[in-house]
PDB file of C-alpha atoms in Angstrom:
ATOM      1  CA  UNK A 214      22.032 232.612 140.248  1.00  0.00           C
ATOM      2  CA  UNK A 215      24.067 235.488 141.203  1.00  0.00           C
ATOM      3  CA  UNK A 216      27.540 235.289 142.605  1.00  0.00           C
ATOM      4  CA  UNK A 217      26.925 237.908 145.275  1.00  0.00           C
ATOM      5  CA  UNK A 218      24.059 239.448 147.074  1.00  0.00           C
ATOM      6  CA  UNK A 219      23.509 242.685 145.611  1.00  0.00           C
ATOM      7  CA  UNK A 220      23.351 245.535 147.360  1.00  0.00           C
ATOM      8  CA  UNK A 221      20.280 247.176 148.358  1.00  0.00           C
ATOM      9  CA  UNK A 222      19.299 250.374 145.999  1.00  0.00           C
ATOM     10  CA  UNK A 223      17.706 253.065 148.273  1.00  0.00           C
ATOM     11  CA  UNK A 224      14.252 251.770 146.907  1.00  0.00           C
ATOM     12  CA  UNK A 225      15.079 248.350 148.442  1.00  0.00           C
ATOM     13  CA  UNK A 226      16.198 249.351 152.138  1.00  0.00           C
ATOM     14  CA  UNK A 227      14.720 247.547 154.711  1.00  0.00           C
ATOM     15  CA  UNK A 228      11.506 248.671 156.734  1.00  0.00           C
ATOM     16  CA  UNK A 229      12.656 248.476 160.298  1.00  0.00           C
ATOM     17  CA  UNK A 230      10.253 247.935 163.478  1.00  0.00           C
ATOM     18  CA  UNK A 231      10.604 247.600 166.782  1.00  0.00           C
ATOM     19  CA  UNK A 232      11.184 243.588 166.428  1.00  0.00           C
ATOM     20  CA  UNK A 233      11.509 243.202 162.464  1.00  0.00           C
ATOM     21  CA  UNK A 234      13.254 243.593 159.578  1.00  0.00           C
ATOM     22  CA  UNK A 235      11.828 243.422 156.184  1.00  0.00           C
ATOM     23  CA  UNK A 236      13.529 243.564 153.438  1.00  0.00           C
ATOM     24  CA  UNK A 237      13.700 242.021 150.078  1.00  0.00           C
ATOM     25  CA  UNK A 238      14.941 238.748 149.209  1.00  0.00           C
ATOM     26  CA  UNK A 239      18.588 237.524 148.595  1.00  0.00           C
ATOM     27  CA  UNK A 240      19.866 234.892 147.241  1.00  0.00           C
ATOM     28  CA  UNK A 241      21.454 233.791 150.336  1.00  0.00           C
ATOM     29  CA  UNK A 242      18.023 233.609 151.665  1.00  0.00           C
ATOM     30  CA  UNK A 243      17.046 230.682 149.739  1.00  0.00           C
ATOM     31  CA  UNK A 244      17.672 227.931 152.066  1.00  0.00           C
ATOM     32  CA  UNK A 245      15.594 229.811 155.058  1.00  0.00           C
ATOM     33  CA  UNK A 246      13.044 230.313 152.156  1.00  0.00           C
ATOM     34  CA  UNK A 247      12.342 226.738 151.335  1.00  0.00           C
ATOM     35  CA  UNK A 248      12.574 225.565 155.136  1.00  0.00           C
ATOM     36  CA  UNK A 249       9.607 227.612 155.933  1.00  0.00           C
ATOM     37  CA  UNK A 250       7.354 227.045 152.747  1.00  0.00           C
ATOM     38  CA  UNK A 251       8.343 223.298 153.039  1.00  0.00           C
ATOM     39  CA  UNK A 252       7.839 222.790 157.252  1.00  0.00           C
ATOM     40  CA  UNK A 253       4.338 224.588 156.653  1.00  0.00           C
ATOM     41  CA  UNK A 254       3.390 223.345 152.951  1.00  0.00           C
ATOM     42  CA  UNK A 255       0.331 221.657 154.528  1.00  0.00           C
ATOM     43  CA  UNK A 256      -1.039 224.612 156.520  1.00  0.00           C
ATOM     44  CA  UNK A 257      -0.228 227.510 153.471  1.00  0.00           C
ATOM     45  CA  UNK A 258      -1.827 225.463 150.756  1.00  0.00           C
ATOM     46  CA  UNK A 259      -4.964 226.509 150.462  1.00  0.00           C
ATOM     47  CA  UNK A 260      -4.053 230.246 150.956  1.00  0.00           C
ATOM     48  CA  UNK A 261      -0.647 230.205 148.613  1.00  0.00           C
ATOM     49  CA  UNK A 262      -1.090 227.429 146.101  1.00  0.00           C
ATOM     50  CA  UNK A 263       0.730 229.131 143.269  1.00  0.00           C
ATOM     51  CA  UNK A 264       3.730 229.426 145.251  1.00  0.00           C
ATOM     52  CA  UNK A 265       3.540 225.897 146.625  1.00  0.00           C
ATOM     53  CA  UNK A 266       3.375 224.479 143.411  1.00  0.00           C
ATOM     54  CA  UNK A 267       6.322 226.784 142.008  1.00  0.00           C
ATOM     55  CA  UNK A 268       8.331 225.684 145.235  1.00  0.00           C
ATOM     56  CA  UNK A 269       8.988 222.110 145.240  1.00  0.00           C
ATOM     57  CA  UNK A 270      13.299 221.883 145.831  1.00  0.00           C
ATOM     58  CA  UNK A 271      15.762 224.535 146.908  1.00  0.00           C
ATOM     59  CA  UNK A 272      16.741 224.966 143.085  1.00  0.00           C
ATOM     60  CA  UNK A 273      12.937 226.445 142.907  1.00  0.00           C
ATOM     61  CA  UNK A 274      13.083 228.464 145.762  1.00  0.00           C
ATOM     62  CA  UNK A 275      16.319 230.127 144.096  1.00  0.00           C
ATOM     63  CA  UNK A 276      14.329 230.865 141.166  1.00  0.00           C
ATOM     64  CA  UNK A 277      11.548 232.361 142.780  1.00  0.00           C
ATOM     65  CA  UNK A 278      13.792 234.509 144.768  1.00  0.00           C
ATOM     66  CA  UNK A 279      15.227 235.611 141.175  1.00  0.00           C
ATOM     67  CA  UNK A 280      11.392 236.143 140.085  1.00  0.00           C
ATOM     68  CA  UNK A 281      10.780 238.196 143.051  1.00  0.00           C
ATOM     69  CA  UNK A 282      13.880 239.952 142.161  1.00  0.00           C
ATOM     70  CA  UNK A 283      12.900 240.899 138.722  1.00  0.00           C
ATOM     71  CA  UNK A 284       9.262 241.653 140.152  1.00  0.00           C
ATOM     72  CA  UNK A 285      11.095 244.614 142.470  1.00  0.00           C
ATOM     73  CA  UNK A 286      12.942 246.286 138.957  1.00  0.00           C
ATOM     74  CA  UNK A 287       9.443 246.083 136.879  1.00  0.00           C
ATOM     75  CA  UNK A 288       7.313 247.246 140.099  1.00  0.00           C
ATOM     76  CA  UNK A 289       5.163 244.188 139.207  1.00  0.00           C
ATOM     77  CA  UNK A 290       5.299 243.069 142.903  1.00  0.00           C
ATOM     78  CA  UNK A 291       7.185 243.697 146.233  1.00  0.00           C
ATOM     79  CA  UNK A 292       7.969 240.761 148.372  1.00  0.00           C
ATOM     80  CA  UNK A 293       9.424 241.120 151.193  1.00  0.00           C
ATOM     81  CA  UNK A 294      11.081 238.695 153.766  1.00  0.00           C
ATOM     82  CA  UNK A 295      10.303 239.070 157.256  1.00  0.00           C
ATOM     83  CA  UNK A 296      13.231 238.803 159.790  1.00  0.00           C
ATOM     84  CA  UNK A 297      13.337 238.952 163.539  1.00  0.00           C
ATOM     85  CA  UNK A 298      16.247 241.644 163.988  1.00  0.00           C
ATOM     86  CA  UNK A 299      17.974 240.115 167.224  1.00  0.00           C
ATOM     87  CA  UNK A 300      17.998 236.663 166.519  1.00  0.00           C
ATOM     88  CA  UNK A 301      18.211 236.762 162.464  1.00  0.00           C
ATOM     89  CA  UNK A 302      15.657 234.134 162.043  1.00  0.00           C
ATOM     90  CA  UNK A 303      13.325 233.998 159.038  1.00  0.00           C
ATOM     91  CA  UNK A 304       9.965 234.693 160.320  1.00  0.00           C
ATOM     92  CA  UNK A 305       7.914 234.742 156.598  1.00  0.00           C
ATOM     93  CA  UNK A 306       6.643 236.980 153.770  1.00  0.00           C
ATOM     94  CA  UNK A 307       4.723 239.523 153.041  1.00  0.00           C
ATOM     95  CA  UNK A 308       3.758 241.569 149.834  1.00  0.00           C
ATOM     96  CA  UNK A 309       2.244 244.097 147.699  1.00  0.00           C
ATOM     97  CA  UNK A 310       1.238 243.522 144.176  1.00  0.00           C
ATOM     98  CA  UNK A 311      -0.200 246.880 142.868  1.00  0.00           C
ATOM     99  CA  UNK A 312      -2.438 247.485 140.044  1.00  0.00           C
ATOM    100  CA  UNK A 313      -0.909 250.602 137.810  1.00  0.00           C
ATOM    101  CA  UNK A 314      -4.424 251.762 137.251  1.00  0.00           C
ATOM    102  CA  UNK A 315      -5.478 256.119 137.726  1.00  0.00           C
ATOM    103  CA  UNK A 316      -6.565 255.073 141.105  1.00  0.00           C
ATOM    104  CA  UNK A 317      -3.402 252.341 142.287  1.00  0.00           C
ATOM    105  CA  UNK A 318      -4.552 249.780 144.634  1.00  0.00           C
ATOM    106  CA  UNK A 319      -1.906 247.327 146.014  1.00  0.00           C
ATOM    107  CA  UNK A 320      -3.031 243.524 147.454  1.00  0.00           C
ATOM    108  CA  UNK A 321      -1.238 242.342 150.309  1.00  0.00           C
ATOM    109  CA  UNK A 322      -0.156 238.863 151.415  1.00  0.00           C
ATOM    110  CA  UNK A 323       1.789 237.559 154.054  1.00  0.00           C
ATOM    111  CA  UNK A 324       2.383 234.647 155.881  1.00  0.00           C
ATOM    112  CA  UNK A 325       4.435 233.575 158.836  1.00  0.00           C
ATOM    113  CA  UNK A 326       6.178 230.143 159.688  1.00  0.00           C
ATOM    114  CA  UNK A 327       4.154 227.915 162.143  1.00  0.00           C
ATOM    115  CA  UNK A 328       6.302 228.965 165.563  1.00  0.00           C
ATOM    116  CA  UNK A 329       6.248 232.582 164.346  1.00  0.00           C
ATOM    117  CA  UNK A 330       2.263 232.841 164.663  1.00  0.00           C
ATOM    118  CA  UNK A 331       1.360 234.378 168.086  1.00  0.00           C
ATOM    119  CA  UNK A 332       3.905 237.148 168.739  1.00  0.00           C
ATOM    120  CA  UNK A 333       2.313 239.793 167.224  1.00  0.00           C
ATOM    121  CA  UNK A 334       5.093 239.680 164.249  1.00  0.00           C
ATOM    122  CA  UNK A 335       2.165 239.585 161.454  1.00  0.00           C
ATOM    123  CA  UNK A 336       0.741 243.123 162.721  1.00  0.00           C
ATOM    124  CA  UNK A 337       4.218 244.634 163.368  1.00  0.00           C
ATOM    125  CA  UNK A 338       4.877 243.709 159.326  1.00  0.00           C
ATOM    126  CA  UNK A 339       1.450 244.805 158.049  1.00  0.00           C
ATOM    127  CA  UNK A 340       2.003 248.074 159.600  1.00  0.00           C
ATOM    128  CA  UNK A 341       5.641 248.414 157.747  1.00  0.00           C
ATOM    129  CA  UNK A 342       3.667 247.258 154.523  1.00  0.00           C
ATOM    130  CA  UNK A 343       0.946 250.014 154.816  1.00  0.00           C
ATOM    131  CA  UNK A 344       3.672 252.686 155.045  1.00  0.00           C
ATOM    132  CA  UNK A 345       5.397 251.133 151.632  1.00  0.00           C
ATOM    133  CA  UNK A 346       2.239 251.008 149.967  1.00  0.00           C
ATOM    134  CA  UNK A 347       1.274 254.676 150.717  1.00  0.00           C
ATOM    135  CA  UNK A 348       4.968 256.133 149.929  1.00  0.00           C
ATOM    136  CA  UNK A 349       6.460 257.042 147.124  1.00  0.00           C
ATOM    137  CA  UNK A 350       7.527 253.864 146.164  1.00  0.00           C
ATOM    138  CA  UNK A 351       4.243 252.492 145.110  1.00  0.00           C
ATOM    139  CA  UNK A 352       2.074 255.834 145.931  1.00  0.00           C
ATOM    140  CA  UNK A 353      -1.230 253.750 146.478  1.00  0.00           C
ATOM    141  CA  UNK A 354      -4.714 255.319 147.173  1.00  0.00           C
ATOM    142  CA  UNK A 355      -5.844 252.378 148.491  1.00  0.00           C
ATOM    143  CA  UNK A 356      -4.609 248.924 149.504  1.00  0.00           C
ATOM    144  CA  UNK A 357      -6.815 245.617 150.140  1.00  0.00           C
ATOM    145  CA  UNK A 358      -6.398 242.231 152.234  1.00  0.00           C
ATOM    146  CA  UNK A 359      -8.290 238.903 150.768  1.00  0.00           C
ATOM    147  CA  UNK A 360      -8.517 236.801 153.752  1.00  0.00           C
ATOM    148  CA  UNK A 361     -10.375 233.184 154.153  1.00  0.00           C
ATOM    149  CA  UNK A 362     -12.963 233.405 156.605  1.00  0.00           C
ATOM    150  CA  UNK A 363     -11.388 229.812 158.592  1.00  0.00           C
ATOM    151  CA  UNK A 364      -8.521 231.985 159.419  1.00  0.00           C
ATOM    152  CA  UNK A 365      -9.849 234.653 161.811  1.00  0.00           C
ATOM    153  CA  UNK A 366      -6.540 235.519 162.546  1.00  0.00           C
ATOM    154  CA  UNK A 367      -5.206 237.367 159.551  1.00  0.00           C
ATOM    155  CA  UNK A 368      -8.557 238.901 159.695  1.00  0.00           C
ATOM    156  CA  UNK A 369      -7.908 240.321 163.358  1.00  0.00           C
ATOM    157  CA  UNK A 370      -4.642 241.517 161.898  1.00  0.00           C
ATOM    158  CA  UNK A 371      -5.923 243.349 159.350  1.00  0.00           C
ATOM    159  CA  UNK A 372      -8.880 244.941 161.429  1.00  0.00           C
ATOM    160  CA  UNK A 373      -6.043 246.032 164.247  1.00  0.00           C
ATOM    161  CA  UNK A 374      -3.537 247.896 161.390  1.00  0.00           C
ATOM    162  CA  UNK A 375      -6.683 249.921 160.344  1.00  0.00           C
ATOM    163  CA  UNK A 376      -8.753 247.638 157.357  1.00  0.00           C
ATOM    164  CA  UNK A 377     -12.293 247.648 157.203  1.00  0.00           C
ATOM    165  CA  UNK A 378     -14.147 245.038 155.337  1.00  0.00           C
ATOM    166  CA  UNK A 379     -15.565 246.151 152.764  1.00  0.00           C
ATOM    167  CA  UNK A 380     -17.746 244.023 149.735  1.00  0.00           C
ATOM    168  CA  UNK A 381     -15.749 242.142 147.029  1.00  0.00           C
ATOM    169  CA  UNK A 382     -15.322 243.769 143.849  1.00  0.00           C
ATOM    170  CA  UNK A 383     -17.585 241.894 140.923  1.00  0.00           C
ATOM    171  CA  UNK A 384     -15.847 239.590 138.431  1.00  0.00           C
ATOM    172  CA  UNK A 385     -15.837 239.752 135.206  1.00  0.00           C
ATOM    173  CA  UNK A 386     -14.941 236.093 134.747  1.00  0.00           C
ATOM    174  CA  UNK A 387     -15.728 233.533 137.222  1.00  0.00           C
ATOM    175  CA  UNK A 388     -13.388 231.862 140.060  1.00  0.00           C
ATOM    176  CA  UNK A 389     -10.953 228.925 139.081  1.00  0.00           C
ATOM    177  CA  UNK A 390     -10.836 225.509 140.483  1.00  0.00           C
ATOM    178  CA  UNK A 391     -12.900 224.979 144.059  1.00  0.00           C
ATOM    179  CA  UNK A 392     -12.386 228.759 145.360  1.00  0.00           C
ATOM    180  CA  UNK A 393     -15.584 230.438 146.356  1.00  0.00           C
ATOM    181  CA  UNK A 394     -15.720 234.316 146.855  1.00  0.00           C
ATOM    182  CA  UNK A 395     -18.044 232.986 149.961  1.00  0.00           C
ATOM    183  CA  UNK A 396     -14.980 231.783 151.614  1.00  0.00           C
ATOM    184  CA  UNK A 397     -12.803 235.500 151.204  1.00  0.00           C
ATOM    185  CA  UNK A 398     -13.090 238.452 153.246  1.00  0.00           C
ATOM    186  CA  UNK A 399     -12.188 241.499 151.994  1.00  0.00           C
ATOM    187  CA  UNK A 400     -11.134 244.134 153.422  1.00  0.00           C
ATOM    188  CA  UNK A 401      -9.333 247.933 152.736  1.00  0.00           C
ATOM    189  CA  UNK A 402      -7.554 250.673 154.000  1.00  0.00           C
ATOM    190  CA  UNK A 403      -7.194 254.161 151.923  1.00  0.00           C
ATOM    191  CA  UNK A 404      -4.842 256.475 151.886  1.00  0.00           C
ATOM    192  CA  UNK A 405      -6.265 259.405 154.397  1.00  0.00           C
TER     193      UNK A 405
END
């Protein structure tokens, strides 16, 4: 754990909106971390099950955090926390995991606690994460949404910051454990 929350290198600033700031994860954040992941555990398994499973007590949460941290200084993945400026509440996550290929593409994920859902807060980050995909911080030519068909709303928020659905990519290996590409919708948005 660190002693101190380090401070921000100019590749780590916060996006601002209107309502939000997202930024990446301290460890002071832990605690608001865990509250969320745990109050909702039921209603984000089947979309984050990996990070479920690696979140079971605060002590986890702090080493995710730590993960996350190390993800930012490799450019394996950038997770971001999502904050509502005025009030300072945790609001969720969202993140892009690029793929260092000659044509970079960059996933995004995000979720939002329960009592953030309806506010428009999911849009207002998505449209903070398309501008960090396309700078110069990850310099993507294209970035992608997976969403589950039963949840029509992350699929309204990615169809009002721009993505059109587009068909999956084939596999080279099939899917693990119950998930069925059936259930995904995929959609994009390129750089224009």
């Amino acid at each position: 754990m660190y002693a101190a929350d380090p401070p921000p290198s100019p590749a780590r600033l916060p996006l601002l909106t209107p309502r939000l700031t997202l930024r990446p994860y301290v460890p002071s954040d832990e605690a608001a971390f865990f509250a969320v992941l745990e109050k909702d555990r039921a209603r984000l398994q089947e979309a984050f099950p990996a990070r479920l499973a690696a979140v079971q007590t605060p002590a986890d949460a702090g080493r995710i955090l730590e993960s996350f941290d190390l993800d930012w200084h490799t450019k394996r993945m950038f997770v971001l926390g999502i904050w509502h400026t005025v009030g300072g509440q945790y609001l969720g996550d969202i993140s892009l995991k690029p793929t260092w290929a000659r044509t970079v593409t960059a996933e995004i994920g995000y979720y939002l606690a329960s009592e953030a859902e309806g506010h428009g807060y999911a849009r207002e980050a998505l449209t903070a994460a398309v501008q960090l995909g396309f700078s110069p911080i990850i310099n993507a030519d294209r970035l992608v949404i997976r969403c589950r068909v039963n949840n029509p709303k992350s699929c309204a928020v990615a169809v009002a910051a721009g993505f059109r659905s587009v068909p999956p990519k084939p596999r080279l290996w099939p899917l693990q454990g119950n998930e069925k590409e059936s259930q995904i919708l995929h959609f994009a948005l390129d750089r224009s």
